[in-house]
């Protein structure tokens, strides 16, 4: 779907899905450098095990970035008015992050048409990892 095609979006419309992954150790190390989040629990197996985890796991903000990419695949970044996520569960090495969105409502605010979109990031087995909501201007 083109980034301009969302202008006719109505409640109930589904955004085109987006899948990322599988999450790899290399990807986590690269994300550490790109994000500046060098928490060793995401890249150091010994540290993760000492913290009671079986393995390292993905940064929550990595999946939040995948949800943001779902939005910007559907609408231009300049249309984004609000974006919030809630971390629900850990994304493990090997997981594929599958992102989806659905228009909840269309409304007017500050002189422009907007849509509120419900967002979800799930594992390949369907387990919810992140949920969220975004508001976008409709152009």
Short mmCIF file of C-alpha atoms in Angstrom, two decimals:
data_model
loop_
_atom_site.label_atom_id
_atom_site.label_comp_id
_atom_site.label_asym_id
_atom_site.label_seq_id
_atom_site.Cartn_x
_atom_site.Cartn_y
_atom_site.Cartn_z
CA UNK A 1 0.00 0.00 0.00
CA UNK A 2 1.30 3.45 -0.87
CA UNK A 3 2.08 5.87 1.95
CA UNK A 4 -0.66 8.18 0.68
CA UNK A 5 -3.45 5.58 0.52
CA UNK A 6 -4.43 5.88 4.18
CA UNK A 7 -6.42 9.11 3.60
CA UNK A 8 -9.67 7.13 3.22
CA UNK A 9 -9.04 4.93 6.27
CA UNK A 10 -12.06 4.09 8.40
CA UNK A 11 -12.61 2.28 11.69
CA UNK A 12 -11.99 -1.43 11.23
CA UNK A 13 -9.48 -1.08 8.39
CA UNK A 14 -6.40 -3.26 8.76
CA UNK A 15 -2.92 -1.91 8.02
CA UNK A 16 -0.72 -4.07 5.80
CA UNK A 17 1.24 -6.37 8.10
CA UNK A 18 4.97 -6.24 8.60
CA UNK A 19 7.28 -9.04 9.78
CA UNK A 20 10.86 -8.72 10.99
CA UNK A 21 13.30 -11.32 12.11
CA UNK A 22 14.18 -13.79 13.13
CA UNK A 23 15.93 -11.89 15.93
CA UNK A 24 19.62 -12.79 15.88
CA UNK A 25 22.50 -12.22 18.26
CA UNK A 26 24.24 -10.17 15.58
CA UNK A 27 21.11 -8.04 15.15
CA UNK A 28 20.98 -7.42 18.89
CA UNK A 29 24.64 -6.36 18.95
CA UNK A 30 24.09 -4.03 16.02
CA UNK A 31 20.99 -2.58 17.70
CA UNK A 32 23.06 -1.89 20.84
CA UNK A 33 25.36 0.28 18.77
CA UNK A 34 22.60 1.98 16.81
CA UNK A 35 20.41 2.74 19.82
CA UNK A 36 23.08 3.45 22.41
CA UNK A 37 21.40 0.88 24.72
CA UNK A 38 24.32 -1.28 25.77
CA UNK A 39 22.58 -3.18 28.56
CA UNK A 40 24.53 -6.47 28.66
CA UNK A 41 21.37 -8.52 29.22
CA UNK A 42 20.76 -8.15 25.48
CA UNK A 43 24.15 -9.41 24.26
CA UNK A 44 26.09 -11.12 27.07
CA UNK A 45 24.92 -14.69 27.70
CA UNK A 46 26.82 -14.99 30.99
CA UNK A 47 25.25 -11.76 32.27
CA UNK A 48 21.77 -12.88 31.19
CA UNK A 49 22.17 -16.24 32.93
CA UNK A 50 23.45 -14.56 36.10
CA UNK A 51 20.26 -12.48 36.01
CA UNK A 52 18.16 -15.67 35.91
CA UNK A 53 17.42 -15.72 32.17
CA UNK A 54 18.06 -18.69 29.89
CA UNK A 55 19.46 -16.48 27.15
CA UNK A 56 19.84 -12.89 26.00
CA UNK A 57 16.70 -11.25 24.62
CA UNK A 58 15.72 -8.39 22.36
CA UNK A 59 15.45 -4.79 23.47
CA UNK A 60 11.81 -3.80 23.87
CA UNK A 61 12.50 -0.70 21.83
CA UNK A 62 13.58 -2.86 18.89
CA UNK A 63 10.04 -4.25 18.61
CA UNK A 64 8.69 -0.72 19.17
CA UNK A 65 10.78 0.35 16.18
CA UNK A 66 9.26 -2.47 14.12
CA UNK A 67 5.77 -1.20 15.03
CA UNK A 68 6.83 2.30 13.99
CA UNK A 69 8.00 0.86 10.69
CA UNK A 70 4.57 -0.70 10.20
CA UNK A 71 3.13 2.81 10.55
CA UNK A 72 5.61 4.50 8.22
CA UNK A 73 5.06 1.80 5.60
CA UNK A 74 1.41 2.91 5.62
CA UNK A 75 1.66 6.68 6.17
CA UNK A 76 4.40 9.30 5.93
CA UNK A 77 6.32 9.91 9.13
CA UNK A 78 5.12 13.53 9.09
CA UNK A 79 1.54 12.28 9.67
CA UNK A 80 2.41 10.79 13.08
CA UNK A 81 0.87 12.75 15.98
CA UNK A 82 1.07 10.27 18.88
CA UNK A 83 2.79 6.94 19.44
CA UNK A 84 2.81 4.84 22.61
CA UNK A 85 3.61 1.20 23.32
CA UNK A 86 3.33 -1.16 26.27
CA UNK A 87 5.82 -3.96 26.71
CA UNK A 88 3.96 -7.21 27.37
CA UNK A 89 6.51 -10.03 27.06
CA UNK A 90 10.12 -10.75 26.16
CA UNK A 91 11.12 -11.23 22.51
CA UNK A 92 13.64 -14.06 22.34
CA UNK A 93 16.52 -14.80 20.00
CA UNK A 94 15.01 -16.61 17.03
CA UNK A 95 11.61 -14.96 17.34
CA UNK A 96 10.05 -13.38 14.28
CA UNK A 97 8.26 -10.15 15.19
CA UNK A 98 4.94 -9.87 13.33
CA UNK A 99 3.37 -6.43 13.46
CA UNK A 100 -0.24 -5.55 12.79
CA UNK A 101 -2.48 -2.53 13.10
CA UNK A 102 -6.15 -1.71 12.89
CA UNK A 103 -7.89 1.64 12.66
CA UNK A 104 -9.99 2.13 15.79
CA UNK A 105 -11.59 5.45 14.93
CA UNK A 106 -11.51 8.46 12.68
CA UNK A 107 -11.90 11.89 14.30
CA UNK A 108 -11.12 15.60 14.04
CA UNK A 109 -8.54 17.33 16.23
CA UNK A 110 -6.75 20.66 15.91
CA UNK A 111 -8.34 21.29 12.54
CA UNK A 112 -7.29 18.05 10.87
CA UNK A 113 -8.76 14.61 10.24
CA UNK A 114 -7.00 11.91 12.25
CA UNK A 115 -7.14 8.17 12.83
CA UNK A 116 -6.33 6.24 15.99
CA UNK A 117 -4.63 2.94 15.25
CA UNK A 118 -4.30 -0.07 17.56
CA UNK A 119 -0.92 -1.81 17.21
CA UNK A 120 0.36 -5.25 18.11
CA UNK A 121 3.68 -7.03 17.83
CA UNK A 122 3.46 -10.80 18.19
CA UNK A 123 5.87 -13.71 17.95
CA UNK A 124 5.61 -16.25 15.14
CA UNK A 125 3.51 -18.37 17.51
CA UNK A 126 1.04 -15.54 18.05
CA UNK A 127 2.16 -14.52 21.54
CA UNK A 128 1.70 -10.81 22.20
CA UNK A 129 5.00 -9.01 22.82
CA UNK A 130 4.01 -5.32 22.55
CA UNK A 131 0.74 -3.47 22.23
CA UNK A 132 0.32 0.14 21.34
CA UNK A 133 -1.65 2.97 19.87
CA UNK A 134 -0.83 5.69 17.38
CA UNK A 135 -2.62 8.75 16.09
CA UNK A 136 -1.98 9.87 12.54
CA UNK A 137 -3.18 12.82 10.51
CA UNK A 138 -5.21 11.80 7.49
CA UNK A 139 -4.15 13.66 4.35
#
